[in-house]
Amino acid sequence: MQPESSKPFCYESFPSSGLVAYFSMEIAINPGMPTYSGGLGVLAGDTLRSAADLGVPLVAFTLVHRKGYFQQHLDEKGLQSEEIQPWNPSDFCTEEKARVTVSVEDRIVTVRCWRYDMVGRAGHVVPIYLLDTDMEENTGWDRGLTDHLYGGDTNYRLEQEIVLGMGGARMASALGHKVNVHHMNEGHAALLTLALLERQLGGGPLNGATEADIEEVRNQCVFTTHTPVPAGHDRFSTEQAIRILGGDRTARLELMGCFRDEMLNMTLLALRFSRYANGVAMQHAKVSRAMFPEFAIDSITNGVHAPTWVSEPIQKMMDANFSSWRRDNLYLRNAIDLPEQEILSAHAVNKVALLAEVTRRTGQVFDPKVLTLGFARRAATYKRATLLFTDPKRLMEIATAAGGLQIIYAGKAHPQDEPGKALIQKVVEDAATFSNDLLRIVYLENYDWKLGAILTAGVDVWVNTPRRPYEASGTSGMKAALNGVPSLSILDGWWIEGCIEGFTGWAIEDGADDAAEADSLYRKLETAVVPLYRDTPEKWARLMRTTLAFNGSYFNTNRMVKQYIRNSYYPVKLIEQA
Ligand SMILES: *Cc1c(COP(=O)(O)O)cnc(C)c1O
C-alpha cells in the first residue's frame, strides 16, 4: 500500500478477462455449514451473495473448518460450555482434484479444496473453495490444521494463516483461475502476498526481490481492515515467525517493515503489499489511519444482503408494492410510500414468530403488545451488555411507564474469553434478579445466523452499547433496519452514518463514563421510545418506514459490492490534464 503521492494503479475499464479472488478466514456460506463465528463471516457471506447477484467475476477462498465454530450451551446460571459442530463437506460441496503444498515449520503440508457454488439470483455462480488439510499425505497434527475456526493457540493460528494465504493463492493458480485482484478480507489472509512475491521471483531467493517485484505484487492486492484497536490485530512473535514461516521469509518481512513492537503484524503486512486499503465505516477508516498514519486508508461502509435478512412478511409486502428492490436495493427507498398498516401488520407477524421461539426455548411467555428490545452480539466486554442494568430502579420505572418491557439477549463468548463468559453470567443473573410481571428479560443460547434473523426482524428496537471506538462497523442493526426496526445505539461504527434522530432510531449520546451513557440510554427510552410506541402507533409505523427507506436502501451489500468494484478492484483511471 503506497501513500497517495505514488503512481496510482488503475484500470481504465473492466478487464476483459480474469477475476477477483476473495480471501476470508470465515464465511457464513449456508446456515447448515458452521464455517463462521460472527460478524466477519456473515459480512463475507453477504458480500459473496451480492457478488453472485451482481454477476461479478469472483472466486473465494476460506478454510473448511471441519469441526465448525462451537455450539453454545448455557446452564441456569449462564455458565457457557462449548460443543464442537463437526460437519461433512461432501454434504454441501464437491471435491476438486487440484492439490498444492505449503511449508509449515519444516514440514510440507498438502492442501486440497472443496467447492461450494454460490448461485446469484440470475444464475451467476461465485465458487467458494474451502481449503482442507485432512488428507492421508499429512501427519496427524497437520490433518487437523483446518478443523477449528479461531481454535487453538497462536501457533495453530499462524499455521492456519499459511494454509489460507499461501495455500489459497497457490490453489487459485492450480485451479486455472487468472486472478487480477486478490482481496484480503482482514489480515488473516495477508501471507498470500508472500506467495505472490515468491511466484514473482520464480523460485529465486526472497532477498533478491526488487522494488519492482514488490510493486508487481502490490498491483494485485487490496485489503480490508476490520479492527479498530491495536490489540485486535493479528500478531505473531519473531520466534514464532522464524520457526513456523522460516528464517528467510521472516527476515524479508522484517526488512519490509511488517513488524511493530517486535511482532509480525498481519495488518501492516497486508497494508505494505496492497495498492488499496479500506476500513468498514467512515469512522473506522479514520481510526485506522490514526493507527497506521503512513497509509492511505479509504472507507467502504459495510452492508448486509437484503434478500437474506429481510423477513418473509416484509419481503411479501415489498414485492406487492415495488418488486424491483431485489434486483437493485436502491429501490428500497420506495418503502417511504408503504401503507402504515401494512408495515405494522408485517412486523406483528415477525414479533409473534420471535416470541414463539422465546417460549419454545425458555418456556417464558412474552406479550406481543409489549415493547421489546433486542441485544444480540458476541459477548465481548466492550459491547457492555449490562449497561441497561446500570440503574435497575430507573429501568423498572421505564417498564412501568411503558406498560411493560421485554428484553431479549443472545450472544456467544469466545471459548478463551473469560471476561466475556463472566459477562454472560452477569446478564443471566441480572435477568433473574430484575425480571417481574412488568419487566421480562431472557438470554437465548447459541446465537447464530437463524436466531439472528428472527431476532433482528422480530424485536421493536435494536439496542447496541459498544464503548467507542471499538465497534468497527457492526451489521446486526442493518439487518434490523431492513426489517423496519429502528436502533437505539452508541454513535460508533455504522451508526454514526445511519442515525437520523427520530427517523431511523436514536443516538445514545457520548458521555464521560458508563454512567453518563447509561443515563442517555434511559433518557432516550423515557422521552422518545416509550411515548412513541405507547401513544402513537401510526407515528411508530412511519418511523419503521423511514428506517427501511433510508437505511435499507444504503446499508446493504448490493451497494457495498458496487463500491468495492469501482473504488477497490477496478478503479476508474484519472485522466491527466494536459
Ligand atoms: C449479523 C451477525 C453478527 C454481527 O453483529 P454485530 O454485533 O452487529 O457486528 C454476529 N453474529 C451473527 C450470528 C450475525 O448474524
Coordinates of C-alpha atoms and ligand atoms in Angstrom, one line a residue:
M1 CA 0.0 0.0 0.0
Q2 CA 1.6 3.2 -1.1
P3 CA 0.8 6.7 0.1
E4 CA -1.4 8.9 -2.2
S5 CA 1.7 10.5 -3.8
S6 CA 2.9 7.4 -5.6
K7 CA 1.8 6.4 -9.0
P8 CA -1.9 5.2 -8.8
F9 CA -2.7 1.8 -10.1
C10 CA -5.7 2.0 -12.3
Y11 CA -7.9 0.2 -14.7
E12 CA -9.4 2.3 -17.4
S13 CA -12.3 0.0 -17.7
F14 CA -13.2 -3.5 -16.6
P15 CA -10.6 -6.1 -17.7
S16 CA -11.9 -8.4 -20.4
S17 CA -10.6 -11.5 -18.6
G18 CA -9.5 -12.6 -15.1
L19 CA -11.3 -12.3 -11.8
V20 CA -11.2 -11.2 -8.2
A21 CA -10.1 -13.8 -5.6
Y22 CA -11.6 -13.1 -2.2
F23 CA -9.9 -14.5 0.9
S24 CA -11.5 -14.7 4.3
M25 CA -10.8 -16.9 7.4
E26 CA -14.6 -17.3 7.9
I27 CA -17.5 -17.2 5.6
A28 CA -21.2 -17.7 6.5
I29 CA -22.0 -19.7 3.4
N30 CA -25.0 -21.7 4.3
P31 CA -27.0 -21.9 7.5
G32 CA -26.2 -25.6 7.7
M33 CA -22.4 -25.1 7.5
P34 CA -20.8 -24.0 10.8
T35 CA -17.9 -22.2 9.0
Y36 CA -18.4 -18.8 10.6
S37 CA -18.3 -17.3 14.1
G38 CA -20.0 -13.9 13.8
G39 CA -19.9 -10.5 12.1
L40 CA -16.8 -11.0 9.9
G41 CA -18.1 -14.3 8.5
V42 CA -21.6 -13.0 7.9
L43 CA -20.2 -10.0 6.1
A44 CA -18.1 -12.3 3.9
G45 CA -21.1 -14.4 3.1
D46 CA -23.3 -11.5 2.3
T47 CA -20.5 -10.0 0.1
L48 CA -20.4 -13.2 -1.9
R49 CA -24.2 -13.4 -2.2
S50 CA -24.3 -9.9 -3.6
A51 CA -21.3 -10.6 -5.9
A52 CA -23.2 -13.6 -7.3
D53 CA -26.4 -11.5 -7.7
L54 CA -24.4 -8.7 -9.5
G55 CA -22.6 -11.2 -11.8
V56 CA -19.1 -10.2 -10.5
P57 CA -16.3 -12.4 -11.8
L58 CA -15.1 -13.5 -8.4
V59 CA -14.0 -16.7 -6.6
A60 CA -13.5 -17.0 -2.8
F61 CA -11.2 -19.0 -0.5
T62 CA -11.6 -20.0 3.1
L63 CA -10.8 -22.9 5.4
V64 CA -13.1 -25.9 5.6
H65 CA -13.4 -25.8 9.5
R66 CA -14.4 -29.4 9.7
K67 CA -15.2 -29.2 13.4
G68 CA -17.0 -25.9 12.9
Y69 CA -17.3 -23.0 15.3
F70 CA -18.7 -24.1 18.6
Q71 CA -22.3 -24.6 19.7
Q72 CA -23.1 -22.7 22.9
H73 CA -24.8 -24.2 25.9
L74 CA -25.7 -22.1 28.9
D75 CA -26.6 -23.6 32.3
E76 CA -29.2 -22.0 34.7
K77 CA -26.5 -19.6 35.9
G78 CA -25.4 -18.6 32.4
L79 CA -22.2 -20.6 32.6
Q80 CA -21.2 -21.2 29.0
S81 CA -20.0 -24.6 27.8
E82 CA -19.0 -25.4 24.2
E83 CA -19.5 -28.3 21.9
I84 CA -17.8 -28.8 18.5
Q85 CA -20.1 -28.9 15.5
P86 CA -18.5 -31.5 13.1
W87 CA -19.9 -31.4 9.6
N88 CA -19.3 -33.3 6.4
P89 CA -18.1 -31.1 3.5
S90 CA -19.3 -33.7 0.9
D91 CA -22.9 -33.0 2.0
F92 CA -22.6 -29.5 0.6
C93 CA -19.6 -29.3 -1.7
T94 CA -17.7 -31.2 -4.3
E95 CA -14.0 -32.1 -4.0
E96 CA -11.7 -30.5 -6.5
K97 CA -8.8 -32.6 -7.9
A98 CA -6.2 -29.9 -7.6
R99 CA -3.5 -30.2 -4.9
V100 CA -1.0 -27.7 -3.6
T101 CA 1.6 -27.7 -0.8
V102 CA 2.7 -25.2 1.8
S103 CA 5.6 -25.4 4.2
V104 CA 4.8 -25.2 7.9
E105 CA 7.7 -25.3 10.3
D106 CA 9.9 -27.9 8.5
R107 CA 7.0 -29.9 7.1
I108 CA 5.4 -29.9 3.7
V109 CA 1.6 -29.9 4.0
T110 CA -0.6 -31.0 1.2
V111 CA -3.8 -28.9 0.7
R112 CA -7.0 -29.8 -1.3
C113 CA -10.2 -28.0 -1.5
W114 CA -14.0 -28.4 -1.7
R115 CA -16.1 -26.3 -4.0
Y116 CA -19.4 -24.7 -3.0
D117 CA -21.3 -22.9 -5.7
M118 CA -22.9 -19.7 -4.5
V119 CA -25.6 -19.0 -7.1
G120 CA -26.9 -15.5 -7.6
R121 CA -30.5 -14.5 -8.4
A122 CA -29.9 -14.5 -12.1
G123 CA -27.9 -17.8 -12.1
H124 CA -24.3 -16.4 -11.9
V125 CA -22.0 -18.6 -9.9
V126 CA -19.4 -17.5 -7.4
P127 CA -17.4 -20.6 -6.5
I128 CA -16.2 -20.8 -2.9
Y129 CA -13.2 -23.0 -2.3
L130 CA -12.8 -24.5 1.2
L131 CA -9.2 -25.4 1.9
D132 CA -8.6 -28.7 3.6
T133 CA -5.5 -30.4 5.0
D134 CA -7.3 -33.6 6.3
M135 CA -5.5 -36.0 3.9
E136 CA -3.5 -39.2 4.2
E137 CA -0.4 -37.4 2.9
N138 CA -0.3 -35.3 6.0
T139 CA 0.7 -36.1 9.6
G140 CA -1.9 -36.3 12.4
W141 CA -1.2 -32.7 13.5
D142 CA -1.3 -31.2 10.0
R143 CA -4.6 -33.1 9.2
G144 CA -6.2 -31.0 11.9
L145 CA -5.0 -27.6 10.7
T146 CA -8.3 -26.8 9.0
D147 CA -10.5 -28.2 11.8
H148 CA -11.2 -25.3 14.2
L149 CA -12.2 -21.8 13.5
Y150 CA -10.3 -19.5 15.9
G151 CA -9.4 -22.6 18.0
G152 CA -6.0 -23.5 19.4
D153 CA -3.1 -21.2 20.2
T154 CA -1.3 -18.6 18.2
N155 CA 1.0 -21.3 16.7
Y156 CA -2.1 -23.0 15.3
R157 CA -3.4 -19.7 14.0
L158 CA -0.2 -18.8 12.2
E159 CA -0.2 -22.3 10.6
Q160 CA -3.8 -21.8 9.5
E161 CA -2.9 -18.5 8.0
I162 CA -0.2 -20.1 6.0
V163 CA -2.8 -22.5 4.6
L164 CA -5.3 -19.8 3.9
G165 CA -3.0 -17.2 2.4
M166 CA -0.2 -19.1 0.7
G167 CA -2.3 -22.3 0.1
G168 CA -5.2 -20.2 -1.2
A169 CA -3.1 -18.1 -3.6
R170 CA -1.5 -21.3 -5.0
M171 CA -4.8 -23.1 -5.2
A172 CA -6.2 -20.3 -7.3
S173 CA -3.5 -21.0 -9.9
A174 CA -3.8 -24.7 -9.6
L175 CA -7.5 -24.4 -10.4
G176 CA -6.6 -22.5 -13.5
H177 CA -8.0 -19.1 -12.4
K178 CA -6.4 -15.9 -13.8
V179 CA -6.6 -13.6 -10.8
N180 CA -6.4 -9.8 -11.4
V181 CA -7.1 -8.8 -7.8
H182 CA -6.5 -10.6 -4.5
H183 CA -8.8 -9.2 -1.8
M184 CA -7.7 -9.9 1.8
N185 CA -10.8 -9.7 4.0
E186 CA -9.0 -8.8 7.3
G187 CA -5.3 -9.6 8.0
H188 CA -5.7 -13.4 8.4
A189 CA -5.0 -13.9 4.7
A190 CA -2.1 -11.5 4.5
L191 CA 0.5 -14.2 3.8
L192 CA -0.9 -14.6 0.3
T193 CA 1.3 -11.6 -0.5
L194 CA 4.4 -13.7 0.3
A195 CA 3.2 -16.5 -2.0
L196 CA 2.7 -13.9 -4.8
L197 CA 6.2 -12.4 -4.2
E198 CA 7.7 -15.9 -4.3
R199 CA 5.9 -16.6 -7.5
Q200 CA 7.1 -13.2 -8.9
L201 CA 10.7 -14.3 -8.2
G202 CA 10.1 -17.6 -10.0
G203 CA 11.7 -19.6 -7.1
G204 CA 14.6 -17.2 -6.7
P205 CA 15.7 -16.2 -3.2
L206 CA 13.4 -13.7 -1.4
N207 CA 16.4 -11.4 -0.6
G208 CA 16.7 -10.9 -4.3
A209 CA 13.3 -9.1 -4.5
T210 CA 13.5 -5.7 -6.1
E211 CA 11.2 -2.7 -5.6
A212 CA 9.7 -3.5 -9.0
D213 CA 8.9 -7.1 -7.8
I214 CA 7.1 -5.8 -4.8
E215 CA 5.2 -3.2 -6.9
E216 CA 4.1 -6.1 -9.1
V217 CA 2.6 -7.8 -6.0
R218 CA 1.0 -4.6 -4.8
N219 CA -0.7 -4.1 -8.1
Q220 CA -2.6 -7.4 -7.5
C221 CA -3.6 -6.9 -3.9
V222 CA -6.3 -5.0 -2.0
F223 CA -7.1 -5.1 1.7
T224 CA -10.0 -4.5 4.1
T225 CA -9.2 -4.0 7.7
H226 CA -11.8 -4.7 10.3
T227 CA -10.1 -4.0 13.6
P228 CA -10.3 -0.6 15.4
V229 CA -7.9 -1.2 18.3
P230 CA -4.2 -2.2 18.3
A231 CA -4.8 -5.3 20.5
G232 CA -7.2 -6.7 17.9
H233 CA -4.7 -7.0 15.1
D234 CA -3.3 -10.4 14.4
R235 CA 0.3 -10.6 15.6
F236 CA 3.0 -13.2 16.0
S237 CA 6.3 -13.2 17.8
T238 CA 9.6 -13.2 15.9
E239 CA 10.4 -16.6 17.4
Q240 CA 7.1 -18.0 16.0
A241 CA 7.6 -16.4 12.6
I242 CA 11.1 -17.8 12.3
R243 CA 10.1 -21.3 13.5
I244 CA 6.8 -21.6 11.5
L245 CA 7.3 -19.4 8.5
G246 CA 11.0 -19.8 8.2
G247 CA 14.1 -17.5 8.7
D248 CA 14.4 -16.1 5.2
R249 CA 10.7 -15.1 5.0
T250 CA 10.8 -13.6 8.4
A251 CA 13.9 -11.6 7.6
R252 CA 12.3 -10.3 4.4
L253 CA 9.1 -9.3 6.2
E254 CA 11.1 -7.5 8.9
L255 CA 13.1 -5.7 6.3
M256 CA 9.9 -4.6 4.6
G257 CA 8.6 -3.0 7.9
C258 CA 5.9 -5.6 8.6
F259 CA 6.9 -5.7 12.3
R260 CA 5.6 -3.5 15.0
D261 CA 6.6 -3.8 18.7
E262 CA 8.8 -6.7 17.7
M263 CA 5.8 -8.6 16.4
L264 CA 4.9 -9.7 12.9
N265 CA 1.7 -7.6 12.4
M266 CA -0.6 -9.0 9.8
T267 CA -2.4 -5.7 9.3
L268 CA 0.9 -4.0 8.5
L269 CA 1.9 -6.8 6.2
A270 CA -1.4 -6.5 4.3
L271 CA -1.1 -2.7 4.1
R272 CA 2.6 -2.8 2.8
F273 CA 1.6 -5.1 0.0
S274 CA -1.7 -3.6 -1.1
R275 CA -2.4 -0.9 -3.6
Y276 CA -5.7 0.0 -2.0
A277 CA -7.0 -0.5 1.6
N278 CA -10.2 0.4 3.3
G279 CA -11.9 0.4 6.7
V280 CA -15.5 -0.8 7.1
A281 CA -17.2 2.5 8.1
M282 CA -16.1 6.1 7.8
Q283 CA -15.3 6.4 11.4
H284 CA -13.3 3.1 11.3
A285 CA -11.2 4.3 8.4
K286 CA -10.4 7.4 10.4
V287 CA -9.4 5.4 13.4
S288 CA -7.3 3.0 11.2
R289 CA -5.5 6.0 9.6
A290 CA -4.6 7.2 13.1
M291 CA -3.2 3.7 13.9
F292 CA -1.3 3.4 10.6
P293 CA -0.6 7.1 9.6
E294 CA 1.8 6.2 6.8
F295 CA -1.0 4.6 4.7
A296 CA -4.0 6.0 2.8
I297 CA -7.0 4.1 4.1
D298 CA -10.3 4.6 2.4
S299 CA -13.7 3.7 3.7
I300 CA -16.4 1.4 2.3
T301 CA -19.1 1.1 4.8
N302 CA -20.4 -2.5 5.4
G303 CA -23.8 -3.7 4.4
V304 CA -26.0 -6.9 4.6
H305 CA -27.5 -9.0 1.8
A306 CA -31.1 -7.8 1.7
P307 CA -32.9 -10.9 0.4
T308 CA -31.1 -12.9 3.1
W309 CA -32.0 -10.7 6.0
V310 CA -35.4 -9.2 5.1
S311 CA -38.0 -11.4 6.7
E312 CA -40.7 -13.1 4.6
P313 CA -43.6 -10.9 5.7
I314 CA -41.6 -7.7 4.8
Q315 CA -40.5 -9.3 1.6
K316 CA -44.1 -10.1 0.6
M317 CA -45.2 -6.6 1.5
M318 CA -42.5 -5.0 -0.6
D319 CA -42.9 -7.4 -3.5
A320 CA -46.6 -6.3 -3.7
N321 CA -45.6 -2.7 -3.7
F322 CA -42.3 -2.5 -5.6
S323 CA -40.6 -5.8 -6.6
S324 CA -37.5 -4.1 -8.1
W325 CA -35.8 -3.9 -4.7
R326 CA -34.4 -7.5 -5.2
R327 CA -32.6 -6.5 -8.3
D328 CA -31.4 -3.2 -7.1
N329 CA -31.5 -2.3 -3.4
L330 CA -31.6 1.4 -4.2
Y331 CA -35.3 0.9 -4.9
L332 CA -35.8 0.2 -1.1
R333 CA -36.1 3.9 -0.9
N334 CA -39.7 3.4 -2.2
A335 CA -40.5 1.9 1.2
I336 CA -41.2 5.5 2.1
D337 CA -44.6 5.1 0.5
L338 CA -45.6 1.8 2.1
P339 CA -49.0 1.9 3.8
E340 CA -48.6 2.3 7.5
Q341 CA -51.0 -0.5 8.5
E342 CA -49.1 -3.0 6.2
I343 CA -45.8 -2.4 7.8
L344 CA -47.3 -2.8 11.3
S345 CA -49.0 -6.0 10.3
A346 CA -45.9 -7.5 8.7
H347 CA -43.9 -6.6 11.8
A348 CA -46.6 -8.1 14.1
V349 CA -46.1 -11.5 12.3
N350 CA -42.3 -11.3 12.9
K351 CA -42.8 -10.4 16.5
V352 CA -45.2 -13.3 17.2
A353 CA -42.7 -15.7 15.5
L354 CA -39.9 -14.4 17.7
L355 CA -41.9 -14.6 20.9
A356 CA -43.0 -18.2 20.0
E357 CA -39.3 -19.0 19.7
V358 CA -38.6 -17.5 23.1
T359 CA -41.3 -19.7 24.6
R360 CA -40.1 -22.7 22.8
R361 CA -36.6 -22.2 24.1
T362 CA -37.2 -20.9 27.6
G363 CA -40.8 -21.7 28.5
Q364 CA -41.4 -18.0 29.2
V365 CA -44.5 -16.4 27.7
F366 CA -43.9 -12.9 26.3
D367 CA -46.7 -10.5 25.2
P368 CA -46.7 -9.4 21.6
K369 CA -48.2 -6.0 22.6
V370 CA -45.3 -5.1 24.9
L371 CA -42.3 -3.0 23.8
T372 CA -39.5 -5.5 23.1
L373 CA -35.8 -4.6 22.9
G374 CA -33.2 -6.9 21.3
F375 CA -29.5 -7.1 22.2
A376 CA -27.5 -9.9 20.5
R377 CA -23.9 -10.0 19.5
R378 CA -20.6 -11.5 20.5
A379 CA -20.3 -11.3 24.3
A380 CA -17.2 -9.1 24.4
T381 CA -16.9 -6.7 27.4
Y382 CA -16.6 -3.6 25.2
K383 CA -20.1 -4.2 24.0
R384 CA -21.3 -3.5 27.6
A385 CA -24.3 -5.8 27.6
T386 CA -25.2 -4.9 31.2
L387 CA -25.4 -1.1 30.5
L388 CA -29.2 -1.4 30.5
F389 CA -29.0 -2.6 34.1
T390 CA -26.9 0.3 35.4
D391 CA -29.9 1.7 37.4
P392 CA -32.4 -1.1 38.0
K393 CA -34.9 1.2 39.7
R394 CA -35.0 3.5 36.7
L395 CA -35.3 0.6 34.3
M396 CA -38.3 -0.6 36.3
E397 CA -39.9 2.9 36.1
I398 CA -39.5 2.8 32.4
A399 CA -41.1 -0.6 32.2
T400 CA -44.0 0.7 34.3
A401 CA -44.5 3.8 32.2
A402 CA -44.4 1.6 29.1
G403 CA -47.0 -0.8 30.4
G404 CA -44.3 -3.5 30.3
L405 CA -40.9 -4.0 28.8
Q406 CA -39.3 -7.2 27.3
I407 CA -35.6 -7.5 26.7
I408 CA -34.1 -10.4 24.7
Y409 CA -30.4 -11.1 24.8
A410 CA -28.2 -13.6 22.9
G411 CA -24.5 -14.0 22.1
K412 CA -21.6 -16.3 22.4
A413 CA -18.3 -15.6 24.1
H414 CA -15.1 -16.9 22.5
P415 CA -14.1 -20.1 24.4
Q416 CA -11.0 -18.4 25.7
D417 CA -12.6 -15.1 26.6
E418 CA -13.2 -15.5 30.3
P419 CA -14.4 -11.9 30.9
G420 CA -16.8 -12.4 28.0
K421 CA -18.2 -15.5 29.7
A422 CA -18.4 -13.7 33.0
L423 CA -20.4 -11.0 31.2
I424 CA -23.0 -13.6 30.0
Q425 CA -23.3 -14.9 33.6
K426 CA -23.8 -11.4 34.9
V427 CA -26.6 -10.7 32.3
V428 CA -28.3 -14.0 33.2
E429 CA -28.0 -13.3 36.9
D430 CA -29.3 -9.7 36.4
A431 CA -32.2 -11.0 34.2
A432 CA -33.3 -13.4 37.1
T433 CA -32.9 -10.6 39.7
F434 CA -34.8 -7.9 37.9
S435 CA -37.5 -9.9 36.0
N436 CA -41.0 -9.5 37.2
D437 CA -44.5 -9.2 35.7
L438 CA -43.7 -5.9 34.0
L439 CA -40.1 -6.4 33.1
R440 CA -39.1 -9.6 31.4
I441 CA -35.6 -10.4 30.4
V442 CA -34.2 -13.6 28.8
Y443 CA -30.9 -14.8 27.4
L444 CA -31.2 -17.1 24.5
E445 CA -28.4 -19.6 23.9
N446 CA -26.5 -20.3 20.7
Y447 CA -26.8 -17.1 18.8
D448 CA -26.3 -17.9 15.1
W449 CA -27.5 -16.9 11.6
K450 CA -31.0 -18.2 12.0
L451 CA -31.6 -16.8 15.5
G452 CA -30.0 -13.5 14.3
A453 CA -32.6 -13.3 11.5
I454 CA -35.5 -14.0 13.8
L455 CA -34.3 -11.5 16.4
T456 CA -33.5 -8.6 14.1
A457 CA -36.9 -8.9 12.4
G458 CA -39.0 -9.5 15.5
V459 CA -38.0 -7.0 18.2
D460 CA -39.3 -3.4 18.2
V461 CA -35.9 -1.7 18.9
W462 CA -32.4 -3.0 18.3
V463 CA -30.0 -1.8 21.1
N464 CA -26.3 -1.5 20.8
T465 CA -24.0 -0.1 23.5
P466 CA -20.3 -0.5 22.5
R467 CA -17.6 1.6 24.1
R468 CA -16.2 3.9 21.4
P469 CA -14.3 3.4 19.1
Y470 CA -14.3 -0.4 19.5
E471 CA -17.1 -1.1 17.0
A472 CA -15.5 -1.1 13.6
S473 CA -18.9 -1.2 11.9
G474 CA -21.5 -3.6 13.3
T475 CA -24.1 -5.1 10.9
S476 CA -26.9 -6.5 13.0
G477 CA -28.5 -3.1 13.3
M478 CA -28.5 -3.0 9.5
K479 CA -30.5 -6.3 9.4
A480 CA -32.9 -4.7 11.8
A481 CA -33.3 -1.7 9.6
L482 CA -34.0 -3.8 6.6
N483 CA -37.0 -5.1 8.6
G484 CA -38.1 -1.6 9.5
V485 CA -36.7 -2.0 13.1
P486 CA -35.1 1.2 14.4
S487 CA -31.8 1.2 16.5
L488 CA -31.0 2.8 19.8
S489 CA -27.3 2.9 19.8
I490 CA -24.0 4.5 20.7
L491 CA -22.7 6.7 17.9
D492 CA -19.9 4.3 16.8
G493 CA -19.3 2.3 13.6
W494 CA -22.0 2.3 11.0
W495 CA -24.5 4.1 13.3
I496 CA -22.7 7.4 13.0
E497 CA -23.7 7.3 9.3
G498 CA -27.0 5.5 9.9
C499 CA -28.6 7.5 12.7
I500 CA -31.1 10.2 11.7
E501 CA -32.6 11.0 15.1
G502 CA -36.3 10.2 15.2
F503 CA -36.3 8.8 11.7
T504 CA -34.1 5.7 11.8
G505 CA -33.8 5.4 15.6
W506 CA -32.0 7.3 18.3
A507 CA -28.4 8.0 19.4
I508 CA -27.2 7.2 22.9
E509 CA -25.1 10.3 23.4
D510 CA -21.4 10.2 24.2
G511 CA -20.7 10.6 27.9
A512 CA -17.7 10.9 30.1
D513 CA -18.2 7.4 31.5
D514 CA -20.5 4.4 31.5
A515 CA -22.9 6.0 34.0
A516 CA -23.3 9.1 31.7
E517 CA -24.0 6.9 28.7
A518 CA -26.5 4.8 30.7
D519 CA -28.2 8.0 31.7
S520 CA -28.6 9.0 28.0
L521 CA -29.8 5.5 27.2
Y522 CA -32.5 5.7 29.8
R523 CA -33.4 9.3 28.8
K524 CA -34.0 8.2 25.2
L525 CA -36.2 5.4 26.3
E526 CA -38.2 7.7 28.7
T527 CA -38.6 10.7 26.4
A528 CA -38.6 9.2 22.9
V529 CA -39.0 5.4 22.5
V530 CA -41.7 4.7 25.2
P531 CA -44.1 7.6 24.4
L532 CA -43.9 7.0 20.7
Y533 CA -44.5 3.3 21.0
R534 CA -47.2 3.5 23.7
D535 CA -49.2 6.5 22.4
T536 CA -48.9 6.8 18.7
P537 CA -48.7 3.6 16.7
E538 CA -49.2 5.5 13.4
K539 CA -46.1 7.5 14.1
W540 CA -44.3 4.3 15.0
A541 CA -45.3 2.9 11.7
R542 CA -43.8 6.0 10.0
L543 CA -40.6 5.6 11.9
M544 CA -40.4 1.9 10.7
R545 CA -41.0 3.1 7.2
T546 CA -38.3 5.8 7.2
T547 CA -35.9 3.3 8.8
L548 CA -36.4 0.9 6.0
A549 CA -36.3 3.5 3.3
F550 CA -33.2 5.5 4.4
N551 CA -31.1 2.7 5.9
G552 CA -32.3 -0.3 4.0
S553 CA -31.5 1.4 0.7
Y554 CA -27.9 2.2 1.7
F555 CA -26.6 -0.4 4.3
N556 CA -26.8 -3.4 2.0
T557 CA -24.1 -5.4 0.2
N558 CA -25.6 -4.6 -3.2
R559 CA -24.4 -1.0 -2.8
M560 CA -21.2 -2.1 -0.9
V561 CA -20.0 -4.6 -3.6
K562 CA -20.6 -1.9 -6.3
Q563 CA -18.3 0.4 -4.3
Y564 CA -15.7 -2.3 -4.0
I565 CA -15.7 -2.8 -7.7
R566 CA -15.2 0.8 -8.6
N567 CA -13.1 2.0 -5.6
S568 CA -11.0 -1.0 -4.9
Y569 CA -11.0 -3.7 -7.5
Y570 CA -11.2 -1.8 -10.8
P571 CA -11.0 1.9 -10.1
V572 CA -11.6 4.4 -12.9
K573 CA -8.4 6.0 -14.2
L574 CA -7.9 9.6 -13.5
I575 CA -7.3 11.4 -16.8
E576 CA -4.3 13.6 -16.5
Q577 CA -4.9 17.2 -17.6
A578 CA -2.5 18.5 -20.3
Ligands
LIG1 C1 -25.0 -10.2 11.9 C2 -24.4 -11.1 12.8 C3 -23.3 -10.7 13.6 C4 -22.8 -9.3 13.6 O1 -23.3 -8.5 14.5 P1 -22.7 -7.1 15.1 O2 -22.5 -7.3 16.5 O3 -23.7 -6.1 14.8 O4 -21.5 -6.9 14.3 C5 -22.8 -11.6 14.5 N1 -23.3 -12.8 14.6 C6 -24.3 -13.3 13.9 C7 -24.8 -14.6 14.1 C8 -24.9 -12.4 13.0 O5 -25.9 -12.9 12.2

